[in-house]
């Protein structure tokens, strides 16, 4: 009677006994202990590629452009520049990936970046208020914008696509109003230092900043520790993990990339303040998405809306706060961007929403919701950033750059969908 | 008048021993859940008309009826998804309102909905605790939830490989046992299962039926909605028939003939059921 489950049981028990660190055969692959070279290789190219594919792609793209630019890409000043140029996109992508996981989209963030920057500039440059007040007011405007859009999406039930498309126009119009169609600049030094500043020489160093290196080392150690813990947990629960050598390889790769990056930063101007803001935001939002009830509910809403509702998830409330949060992060990006550009322009932030959305999808978020990670979105954003920066260094025409970025986005999502289909078929 | 009297009359062939036994186990207690004269209409459709329904502790009540008879609608009223237009709901003798799924949960009603309310993108533990997560210091208490999940799945002797498996990687039968296990979170008093065996293989169905017996053995009141008579007769103690949104017979599962139940479902017999006042 219970033939099928019994068989399954035998199989899972077999798996349990097998050494967790040897790569396992694909699900239907007979004897789990003996894994042929072909199977192992196939394993690398299916599950492992899906897990670490984006990191491999990232390293490959860095390698490619480093080679194409004769190493210019990885020069200290340029590495610093990439972060200064794309920091605000990464900040937007953190909020955007949460929006996308819940099955929504936000097209208004570019306009919100412009509006918050404009309000801040008006306060600080035009009216002469202190910088911190400008920042606070900008953040307040971001929260209000988020509450406005959250209200329409969550409580009135208008699709986020429409609400934020309206918001894109609305907040761009407000920006023009606030600025009376003219640019404002420059900010006082302390405001400019928010995104243009560096921390250098805190711990001394001979031409290279020790503090930057220490921060990077601590970061790597923390990352390795959390990955190891995660892996132990998965093994304890008999879940699939990547082969141990691959796991180590991945950690080493991350460590090398981060350390090389820190080395370059330390050689240049030190640790950019933007990077510190970004680091804090990434850690905070990684915890929020994976370790809090709110985060869990965001995934549930994106995964199966009616299930979430029937399970007692307060869907409206969660949706509302998702957009409030997006408004807040758009304001942070607005402050960072206005600080970096040392002023506010009516046309600021155009197309930022598309870069942020692309970062999420390249970083593995699902177009149907329910899937995505903050770290994935960050790597996706950096892939876009490195590509743009590399192509700029090579002097490639803007038009070609856009075409290439468009194709990369298309291919990344196609690859993801292809993988999902195959995983579905294999089941 | 006690329910059993109605039964004896409708079925006509009272099994003396069985009748005495049910008498002593049910008539002396107030029902866990009593629904009286429940009406629900969707525009022109009368989904429920003056429906009476009771569930006792330690009992599996099967709710049967043809497609569109109103079974799911009744389940949704019990679980707070739908509000009745009129009628009374009592739990352990007290009148209650069930305005939302979380209110139902607070009252001790857990439901497995017909279209499984599970999230494919979350793991087993996350699904079990969805909407009622355990927390410690503002963060999810994952370890605690995993331990509780393992215990519940063990109690149900379910064959889930790991509580960290994502739902999308489970078979239909395994998903169903997760849905059933979900009902055990927060120690409910009543479990409602809407067509839990539809779309399952024979082996998987047997597993689910074992789970249902497990729920009864834990002392819960179980409502099993199904139109598979084999399943119903295998596990239920009492069978209530709905037809066109109305009560159309109540049977003792161990004594009622298959033909009599089928006749009530298809409308070949109108049991004269409504002529007997059920509640004194
Ligand atoms: N949300 C709804 N809106 C309109 N009609 C509905 C709705 N839900 C159920 N009905 C109608 O109510 C009747 C009873 O449905 P249901 O309770 O689902 O039947 P069953 O579960 O017994 O097959 C059917 O005629 C159905 O079409
Ligand atoms: Mg139904």
XYZ file of C-alpha atoms and ligand atoms in Angstrom:
735
model
C 0.000 0.000 0.000
C 2.692 2.471 0.991
C 5.138 1.429 -1.652
C 6.070 4.866 -2.892
C 6.621 6.592 0.448
C 8.408 3.500 1.739
C 10.783 3.619 -1.198
C 11.333 7.283 -0.576
C 12.052 6.581 3.022
C 14.683 4.034 2.117
C 16.215 6.565 -0.170
C 16.283 9.380 2.338
C 17.711 7.101 4.971
C 20.451 6.144 2.557
C 21.165 9.806 2.085
C 21.294 10.412 5.780
C 24.048 7.901 6.235
C 26.146 9.174 3.389
C 28.955 11.544 4.198
C 27.380 14.961 4.013
C 30.471 16.472 2.499
C 30.591 14.292 -0.569
C 28.522 15.611 -3.411
C 25.226 13.780 -3.673
C 23.833 12.277 -6.771
C 20.886 14.082 -8.284
C 17.599 13.055 -6.629
C 16.734 10.087 -8.798
C 20.318 8.982 -9.175
C 20.296 5.488 -7.660
C 23.040 4.749 -5.160
C 23.754 7.954 -3.305
C 27.152 6.990 -1.937
C 28.974 6.325 -5.155
C 29.099 9.398 -7.273
C 30.718 9.100 -10.637
C 32.864 11.842 -12.062
C 30.217 12.595 -14.657
C 27.543 12.917 -12.027
C 29.749 15.136 -9.910
C 30.441 17.352 -12.875
C 26.765 17.512 -13.774
C 26.093 18.338 -10.158
C 28.471 21.280 -10.355
C 26.732 22.556 -13.432
C 23.206 22.202 -12.134
C 22.704 22.868 -8.469
C 25.997 24.511 -7.681
C 25.814 26.744 -10.688
C 22.366 27.806 -9.624
C 23.535 28.528 -6.107
C 26.776 30.260 -6.891
C 26.166 31.115 -10.544
C 25.765 34.782 -9.910
C 29.043 34.997 -7.951
C 30.870 33.165 -10.703
C 29.324 35.506 -13.273
C 30.371 38.491 -11.179
C 33.980 37.366 -10.936
C 33.991 36.506 -14.646
C 32.700 39.956 -15.563
C 35.281 41.633 -13.352
C 37.973 39.493 -14.953
C 36.723 40.240 -18.440
C 36.662 43.993 -17.993
C 39.923 44.043 -16.060
C 41.461 42.351 -19.085
C 39.665 44.547 -21.622
C 40.743 47.723 -19.801
C 44.309 46.547 -19.207
C 43.741 46.484 -15.455
C 42.401 50.014 -15.317
C 39.110 48.665 -13.946
C 40.812 47.428 -10.804
C 42.995 50.469 -10.239
C 42.546 51.960 -6.748
C 40.854 55.124 -7.909
C 38.483 53.336 -10.222
C 37.406 50.791 -7.612
C 36.549 53.710 -5.363
C 34.699 55.329 -8.218
C 32.506 52.305 -8.901
C 31.152 52.515 -5.373
C 30.657 56.250 -5.514
C 28.917 55.945 -8.875
C 26.659 53.023 -8.044
C 26.211 53.265 -4.289
C 22.805 54.880 -4.579
C 21.617 52.250 -7.073
C 22.592 49.576 -4.567
C 20.690 51.369 -1.807
C 17.624 51.524 -4.044
C 18.035 47.856 -4.940
C 17.797 46.864 -1.261
C 14.304 48.351 -1.020
C 13.396 47.227 -4.516
C 14.208 43.580 -3.903
C 11.793 43.542 -0.951
C 9.127 45.143 -3.140
C 9.787 42.555 -5.857
C 9.807 39.583 -3.458
C 6.313 40.629 -2.343
C 5.242 40.560 -5.999
C 5.120 44.315 -6.599
C 7.276 46.786 -8.496
C 8.230 50.406 -7.859
C 8.737 52.676 -10.846
C 8.816 55.893 -8.843
C 12.133 55.604 -7.013
C 14.051 57.734 -9.506
C 11.590 60.585 -9.037
C 11.675 60.124 -5.263
C 15.482 60.368 -5.334
C 15.104 63.662 -7.204
C 12.361 64.976 -4.905
C 14.143 64.176 -1.645
C 17.369 65.648 -2.992
C 15.516 68.771 -4.089
C 13.825 69.237 -0.720
C 17.113 68.737 1.076
C 18.910 71.166 -1.238
C 16.193 73.760 -0.777
C 16.529 73.486 2.990
C 20.288 73.479 3.156
C 21.443 75.511 0.150
C 18.593 77.951 -0.361
C 17.388 78.466 3.192
C 20.697 77.917 4.935
C 19.546 75.310 7.454
C 22.165 72.917 8.855
C 22.950 69.806 6.836
C 21.553 67.349 9.362
C 18.179 69.068 9.164
C 18.239 68.753 5.378
C 18.917 65.036 5.731
C 16.121 64.566 8.282
C 13.592 66.444 6.165
C 14.568 64.422 3.094
C 14.087 61.184 5.010
C 10.736 62.475 6.266
C 9.626 63.245 2.725
C 10.692 59.739 1.688
C 8.591 58.197 4.452
C 5.584 60.314 3.457
C 5.962 59.337 -0.187
C 6.187 55.688 0.872
C 3.096 55.989 3.056
C 1.200 57.610 0.184
C 2.038 54.837 -2.256
C 1.616 52.149 0.390
C -1.864 53.454 1.103
C -2.978 53.126 -2.506
C -1.375 49.741 -3.022
C -2.263 48.103 0.296
C -5.557 49.618 1.347
C -7.175 50.686 -1.918
C -5.811 47.697 -3.805
C -4.462 49.444 -6.893
C -1.600 47.507 -8.522
C 1.793 48.872 -7.542
C 2.700 49.214 -11.209
C -0.013 51.854 -11.646
C 0.452 53.563 -8.284
C 4.180 53.980 -8.775
C 3.832 54.937 -12.432
C 1.592 57.731 -11.219
C 4.134 58.423 -8.487
C 6.908 58.664 -11.049
C 5.071 61.551 -12.730
C 3.751 63.047 -9.530
C 7.065 63.244 -7.708
C 8.958 64.398 -10.792
C 6.462 67.212 -11.104
C 6.880 68.058 -7.435
C 10.656 68.114 -7.893
C 10.315 70.683 -10.682
C 8.008 72.698 -8.435
C 10.353 72.591 -5.455
C 13.352 73.591 -7.559
C 11.433 76.091 -9.739
C 13.050 74.303 -12.668
C 16.586 75.321 -11.754
C 19.495 73.429 -10.229
C 20.797 74.162 -6.758
C 24.459 73.807 -5.737
C 26.851 73.549 -3.995
C 26.203 71.925 -0.626
C 28.334 72.793 2.419
C 31.302 70.484 2.967
C 29.731 68.396 5.701
C 26.780 67.524 3.447
C 29.068 66.782 0.549
C 31.065 64.440 2.772
C 28.084 62.138 3.344
C 28.688 60.452 0.032
C 31.872 62.082 -1.171
C 33.754 61.583 2.083
C 36.301 58.987 3.127
C 37.485 57.555 6.368
C 41.240 57.472 6.116
C 44.039 57.127 8.585
C 41.984 56.207 11.653
C 44.424 53.413 12.439
C 47.272 54.951 10.518
C 49.126 53.146 7.744
C 51.897 53.841 5.393
C 50.206 55.096 2.261
C 47.448 52.554 2.701
C 44.662 52.778 5.237
C 44.863 50.046 7.891
C 41.305 50.702 9.040
C 39.895 49.778 5.632
C 41.810 46.493 5.662
C 40.699 45.676 9.194
C 37.061 46.339 8.334
C 37.349 44.090 5.293
C 39.017 41.305 7.285
C 36.343 41.445 9.971
C 33.683 41.396 7.273
C 35.199 38.336 5.600
C 35.521 36.496 8.906
C 31.903 37.238 9.743
C 30.748 36.108 6.324
C 32.749 32.874 6.510
C 31.408 32.152 9.985
C 27.780 32.690 9.021
C 28.195 30.600 5.866
C 29.766 27.784 7.842
C 26.991 27.864 10.412
C 24.403 27.869 7.678
C 26.080 24.906 6.005
C 26.291 22.963 9.275
C 22.600 23.567 9.834
C 21.718 22.370 6.352
C 23.774 19.220 6.824
C 22.154 18.564 10.172
C 18.784 18.691 8.447
C 19.936 16.451 5.601
C 19.618 19.169 3.031
C 21.598 19.475 -0.151
C 24.764 21.508 0.163
C 27.445 22.199 -2.369
C 30.480 19.939 -2.297
C 32.952 20.947 0.405
C 35.791 21.917 -1.955
C 33.354 24.089 -3.887
C 32.161 25.647 -0.665
C 35.721 26.477 0.337
C 36.431 27.729 -3.160
C 33.466 30.069 -2.927
C 34.589 31.417 0.446
C 38.124 31.891 -0.825
C 36.820 33.645 -3.925
C 34.718 36.023 -1.866
C 37.606 36.631 0.522
C 40.040 37.322 -2.299
C 37.658 39.660 -4.080
C 36.793 41.590 -0.927
C 40.380 41.775 0.260
C 41.648 42.875 -3.155
C 38.959 45.490 -3.201
C 39.862 46.696 0.293
C 43.515 46.783 -0.689
C 42.706 48.997 -3.634
C 40.488 51.248 -1.544
C 43.190 51.481 1.115
C 45.664 52.532 -1.560
C 43.349 55.177 -2.840
C 41.432 57.554 -0.637
C 40.435 55.141 2.125
C 37.053 53.792 3.032
C 34.252 55.723 1.282
C 31.495 56.783 3.676
C 28.981 55.483 1.138
C 30.412 52.024 1.549
C 29.905 52.198 5.296
C 26.291 53.341 4.860
C 25.798 50.561 2.340
C 27.404 47.949 4.576
C 25.150 48.847 7.483
C 22.062 48.825 5.259
C 22.953 45.465 3.696
C 23.480 43.818 7.071
C 20.325 45.345 8.557
C 18.125 44.369 5.647
C 19.605 40.887 5.360
C 18.469 40.352 8.941
C 15.076 41.944 8.289
C 14.381 39.775 5.255
C 15.596 36.465 6.651
C 15.180 36.668 10.403
C 12.059 38.696 11.180
C 8.337 38.015 11.004
C 7.968 40.950 8.615
C 10.504 39.436 6.222
C 8.905 36.013 6.434
C 5.531 37.544 5.594
C 6.977 39.444 2.639
C 8.107 36.124 1.150
C 4.752 34.509 1.965
C 2.787 37.266 0.240
C 4.942 36.967 -2.853
C 4.833 33.178 -2.807
C 1.086 32.651 -2.391
C -1.066 35.657 -1.604
C -4.233 33.757 -0.722
C -2.332 31.283 1.439
C -0.794 34.185 3.320
C -4.226 35.727 3.792
C -5.841 32.484 4.955
C -2.943 31.899 7.334
C -3.652 35.150 9.091
C -0.824 37.234 7.621
C -1.860 40.882 7.792
C -1.286 41.386 4.105
C -2.395 45.016 3.908
C -0.188 46.063 6.771
C 2.844 44.277 5.363
C 2.301 45.758 1.901
C 1.950 49.219 3.387
C 5.235 48.974 5.289
C 7.038 47.547 2.274
C 6.327 50.791 0.440
C 7.066 53.009 3.426
C 10.426 51.254 3.609
C 11.017 51.743 -0.114
C 10.261 55.450 0.297
C 12.724 55.660 3.156
C 15.514 53.955 1.221
C 14.775 56.094 -1.848
C 15.270 59.119 0.424
C 18.587 57.711 1.684
C 19.603 57.249 -1.949
C 18.371 60.786 -2.635
C 20.606 62.202 0.100
C 23.583 60.158 -1.096
C 23.041 61.163 -4.701
C 22.570 64.858 -3.997
C 25.630 64.742 -1.764
C 27.715 63.070 -4.435
C 26.557 65.383 -7.203
C 26.928 68.243 -4.714
C 23.615 69.740 -5.629
C 20.143 69.045 -6.878
C 18.955 68.996 -10.468
C 15.397 68.782 -11.780
C 16.294 65.773 -13.949
C 18.184 63.874 -11.228
C 17.546 60.178 -10.786
C 16.037 59.484 -14.166
C 16.201 55.761 -15.032
C 17.419 54.879 -11.541
C 14.320 52.747 -11.045
C 15.255 50.657 -14.039
C 18.814 50.113 -12.817
C 17.525 49.097 -9.387
C 14.951 46.718 -10.863
C 17.537 45.215 -13.202
C 19.903 44.690 -10.261
C 17.238 42.649 -8.461
C 16.441 40.428 -11.424
C 20.065 39.870 -12.354
C 20.564 39.054 -8.688
C 18.104 36.164 -8.859
C 14.765 37.716 -7.867
C 11.800 36.010 -9.487
C 9.519 37.949 -11.808
C 6.525 36.247 -10.200
C 7.514 37.176 -6.639
C 8.425 35.112 -3.617
C 12.093 34.699 -4.517
C 15.048 37.029 -4.089
C 17.750 38.071 -1.664
C 19.305 41.315 -0.579
C 22.809 39.974 -1.212
C 21.752 38.755 -4.653
C 20.434 42.185 -5.546
C 23.721 43.729 -4.379
C 25.766 41.435 -6.597
C 23.312 42.072 -9.439
C 23.765 45.821 -8.949
C 27.530 45.480 -8.877
C 27.465 43.443 -12.092
C 25.575 46.291 -13.760
C 27.962 48.813 -12.188
C 31.146 47.037 -13.213
C 29.825 46.582 -16.743
C 28.874 50.241 -17.108
C 32.105 51.419 -15.573
C 34.204 49.038 -17.669
C 32.508 50.079 -20.865
C 32.966 53.745 -19.980
C 36.666 53.147 -19.398
C 36.855 51.468 -22.794
C 35.167 54.487 -24.331
C 32.303 52.442 -25.687
C 29.486 54.550 -27.005
C 26.526 55.184 -24.678
C 24.135 53.620 -27.168
C 26.087 50.360 -27.273
C 26.358 50.350 -23.478
C 22.600 50.507 -23.151
C 22.088 47.706 -25.637
C 24.563 45.457 -23.853
C 23.022 46.129 -20.454
C 19.586 45.360 -21.852
C 20.760 42.057 -23.273
C 22.493 41.071 -20.027
C 19.249 41.653 -18.110
C 17.310 39.596 -20.636
C 19.809 36.741 -20.539
C 20.027 36.721 -16.753
C 16.273 36.303 -16.391
C 16.143 33.781 -19.243
C 18.860 31.745 -17.534
C 16.913 31.812 -14.286
C 13.675 30.716 -15.929
C 15.488 27.996 -17.873
C 16.942 26.653 -14.635
C 13.572 26.671 -12.915
C 11.928 24.800 -15.787
C 14.638 22.171 -15.703
C 14.379 21.844 -11.932
C 10.610 21.489 -12.309
C 10.988 18.846 -15.016
C 13.519 16.861 -12.988
C 11.082 16.525 -10.095
C -34.316 16.100 21.298
C -30.990 14.311 21.020
C -29.437 13.905 17.619
C -29.334 10.137 17.853
C -33.096 9.888 17.910
C -33.159 11.583 14.549
C -30.589 9.224 13.289
C -32.446 6.157 14.330
C -35.525 7.406 12.649
C -33.837 8.376 9.419
C -31.756 5.302 9.015
C -34.464 3.047 10.260
C -32.114 0.232 11.221
C -30.639 1.194 14.547
C -27.778 -0.964 15.648
C -28.570 -1.332 19.333
C -25.039 -1.619 20.612
C -23.725 1.193 18.468
C -26.589 3.486 19.267
C -26.147 3.015 22.983
C -22.487 3.729 22.693
C -22.900 6.952 20.765
C -25.646 7.987 23.111
C -23.359 7.874 26.071
C -20.433 9.535 24.353
C -22.202 12.428 22.700
C -25.495 13.292 24.281
C -24.035 13.939 27.682
C -21.726 16.652 26.358
C -22.241 20.019 24.776
C -20.907 20.039 21.238
C -17.544 21.683 20.619
C -19.129 23.505 17.720
C -22.800 23.988 16.993
C -24.013 25.897 13.956
C -27.687 26.698 13.865
C -29.849 27.806 10.963
C -26.872 29.076 8.997
C -27.766 30.873 5.763
C -25.336 32.174 3.176
C -26.106 33.409 -0.307
C -23.904 34.669 -3.112
C -26.178 37.002 -5.040
C -28.713 34.634 -6.567
C -27.056 31.438 -5.342
C -28.298 30.099 -2.029
C -25.156 28.317 -0.908
C -26.428 27.485 2.587
C -30.056 27.436 3.740
C -30.897 26.927 7.425
C -28.038 24.518 7.900
C -27.530 22.885 11.288
C -24.195 21.312 12.038
C -22.507 20.015 15.163
C -19.087 18.695 16.018
C -18.150 16.918 19.233
C -14.719 16.306 20.671
C -13.108 12.981 19.810
C -15.206 12.634 16.700
C -14.751 12.692 12.937
C -17.789 14.159 11.218
C -17.909 13.675 7.493
C -19.623 16.397 5.490
C -20.669 14.963 2.153
C -22.655 16.176 -0.792
C -22.534 16.666 -4.514
C -20.457 19.381 -6.168
C -21.880 22.755 -5.283
C -23.802 21.423 -2.287
C -22.256 24.092 -0.075
C -19.625 22.048 1.753
C -16.735 24.442 1.154
C -18.960 27.385 1.967
C -19.799 25.850 5.345
C -16.104 25.159 5.964
C -15.304 28.777 5.172
C -17.941 29.992 7.584
C -16.435 27.820 10.305
C -12.948 29.098 9.550
C -13.877 32.764 9.478
C -13.243 33.315 5.767
C -16.939 33.910 5.042
C -19.576 35.497 7.250
C -23.016 33.874 7.390
C -25.996 36.052 6.415
C -27.919 34.667 9.359
C -27.672 31.916 11.929
C -25.906 31.218 15.157
C -22.501 29.739 15.888
C -21.783 28.324 19.327
C -18.587 26.912 20.677
C -18.916 24.800 23.786
C -22.303 26.339 24.369
C -21.246 29.958 23.998
C -22.301 32.107 21.090
C -19.291 33.316 19.126
C -18.511 35.448 16.091
C -15.767 34.319 13.694
C -14.979 37.462 11.725
C -11.587 36.427 10.318
C -9.234 33.449 9.870
C -7.127 34.643 12.780
C -10.239 34.920 14.972
C -11.036 31.309 14.063
C -7.510 30.339 15.001
C -7.854 32.090 18.339
C -11.058 30.129 18.950
C -9.213 26.886 18.267
C -10.476 26.237 14.750
C -7.844 25.100 12.254
C -8.615 24.533 8.597
C -7.038 22.771 5.654
C -8.541 24.558 2.685
C -9.478 22.825 -0.538
C -6.908 24.734 -2.554
C -3.983 24.155 -0.211
C -3.035 27.335 1.573
C 0.710 26.799 1.458
C 3.637 28.827 0.170
C 5.821 26.934 -2.302
C 8.723 29.288 -1.763
C 8.953 28.669 1.987
C 10.213 25.612 3.826
C 8.120 23.204 5.881
C 8.728 24.978 9.179
C 7.910 28.407 7.773
C 4.668 27.064 6.330
C 3.657 25.343 9.553
C 4.110 28.558 11.519
C 2.997 31.057 8.894
C 0.957 33.805 10.519
C 1.826 32.610 14.031
C 5.622 32.634 14.076
C 7.526 32.177 17.315
C 9.869 35.017 18.123
C 12.598 35.766 20.594
C 14.208 39.181 20.981
C 12.271 40.523 17.965
C 13.776 37.900 15.649
C 12.297 34.644 14.426
C 12.999 31.768 16.809
C 13.922 29.410 13.971
C 15.491 26.694 16.095
C 12.481 26.571 18.398
C 10.069 26.426 15.477
C 12.068 23.685 13.798
C 12.029 21.574 16.939
C 8.284 22.045 17.322
C 7.777 21.246 13.645
C 9.769 18.035 13.938
C 7.727 16.979 16.955
C 4.411 17.641 15.233
C 5.449 15.797 12.095
C 6.619 12.899 14.227
C 3.287 12.842 16.063
C 1.581 12.542 12.711
C 4.161 9.938 11.655
C 4.563 11.923 8.495
C 7.230 11.223 5.917
C 8.634 14.672 5.328
C 12.371 14.281 4.669
C 13.352 17.476 6.485
C 11.563 20.405 8.067
C 13.814 22.654 6.005
C 12.668 21.277 2.674
C 11.006 23.854 0.476
C 7.365 23.078 -0.202
C 7.906 23.072 -3.956
C 10.153 20.030 -3.542
C 7.464 17.919 -1.855
C 5.007 15.482 -3.416
C 1.271 16.124 -3.306
C 0.860 13.708 -0.398
C 3.684 15.299 1.559
C 2.219 18.757 0.972
C -1.091 17.509 2.270
C 0.530 16.237 5.437
C 2.198 19.623 5.906
C -1.215 21.251 5.520
C -2.638 18.872 8.119
C 0.332 19.309 10.436
C -0.228 23.055 10.156
C -3.579 22.635 11.853
C -1.865 21.303 14.960
C 0.053 24.502 15.629
C -1.400 26.293 18.621
C -3.361 23.270 19.897
C -6.725 23.625 18.156
C -9.978 22.016 19.272
C -11.533 21.610 15.860
C -9.871 20.725 12.567
C -11.710 21.235 9.283
C -10.356 19.446 6.216
C -11.844 20.370 2.842
C -11.328 17.587 0.289
C -7.950 16.568 1.715
C -7.646 13.464 -0.439
C -8.675 14.882 -3.799
C -5.717 14.657 -6.178
C -3.857 12.135 -4.037
C -2.705 8.642 -4.960
C -4.094 5.615 -3.138
C -1.050 5.335 -0.890
C -1.058 9.047 -0.128
C -4.768 8.947 0.636
C -4.212 6.142 3.122
C -1.579 8.251 4.803
C -3.870 11.244 5.093
C -6.651 9.099 6.535
C -4.216 7.819 9.131
C -3.425 11.434 10.010
C -7.132 12.127 10.447
C -7.492 9.225 12.834
C -4.471 10.584 14.655
C -6.235 13.921 15.087
C -9.280 12.225 16.573
C -7.083 10.173 18.882
C -5.607 13.449 20.102
C -9.143 14.309 21.219
C -10.001 16.865 18.538
C -13.250 17.335 16.710
C -12.604 16.731 13.024
C -14.751 17.824 10.077
C -13.868 15.843 6.977
C -15.301 17.157 3.731
C -15.147 14.699 0.888
C -17.152 13.182 -1.850
C -15.221 9.955 -1.775
C -17.485 7.563 0.132
C -14.693 5.072 0.757
C -12.611 7.669 2.584
C -15.603 8.860 4.518
C -16.641 5.418 5.668
C -13.072 4.498 6.530
C -12.546 7.170 9.161
C -15.713 9.009 10.110
C -18.031 8.437 13.053
C -20.946 10.424 11.715
C -21.922 11.462 8.215
C -23.830 14.657 7.492
C -25.278 15.145 4.037
C -25.743 18.522 2.358
C -27.827 18.901 -0.760
C -28.461 22.198 -2.519
C -27.266 23.998 0.590
C -29.635 22.188 2.961
C -29.229 19.390 5.493
C -30.352 16.194 3.827
C -29.666 13.438 6.328
C -27.428 12.424 9.176
C -26.002 8.919 9.398
C -24.085 6.790 11.793
C -21.032 5.814 9.774
C -20.721 2.311 11.108
C -24.300 1.293 10.490
C -25.592 3.344 7.557
C -25.770 1.604 4.208
C -23.879 2.973 1.262
C -27.114 3.153 -0.727
C -28.901 5.208 1.911
C -26.108 7.796 2.009
C -25.891 7.923 -1.751
C -29.637 8.394 -1.967
C -29.428 11.343 0.406
C -26.592 12.878 -1.602
C -28.334 12.519 -4.945
C -31.710 13.540 -3.593
C -33.434 10.229 -4.231
C -34.633 10.413 -0.664
C -35.702 13.360 1.357
C -35.275 11.925 4.753
C -38.138 13.813 6.301
C -35.216 15.191 8.161
C -36.390 18.718 8.569
C -39.672 17.714 10.110
C -37.952 16.645 13.291
C -36.900 19.501 15.544
C -33.264 18.829 16.232
C -32.659 21.172 19.084
C -34.904 21.167 22.040
N -17.318 33.178 -3.699
C -18.432 32.730 -4.333
N -19.133 33.571 -5.125
C -20.259 33.135 -5.739
N -20.755 31.901 -5.638
C -20.108 31.020 -4.861
C -18.911 31.390 -4.168
N -18.460 30.325 -3.467
C -19.349 29.329 -3.715
N -20.323 29.742 -4.540
C -21.466 28.946 -4.992
O -22.064 28.375 -3.845
C -22.437 27.045 -4.089
C -21.772 26.124 -3.080
O -20.385 26.050 -3.361
P -19.354 25.231 -2.507
O -19.598 25.503 -1.080
O -18.005 25.527 -3.031
O -19.761 23.741 -2.875
P -19.002 22.375 -2.585
O -17.763 22.667 -1.826
O -19.992 21.558 -1.815
O -18.726 21.750 -3.907
C -22.072 26.742 -5.530
O -23.216 26.926 -6.323
C -21.029 27.783 -5.842
O -21.075 28.111 -7.201
Mg -15.724 22.379 -2.284
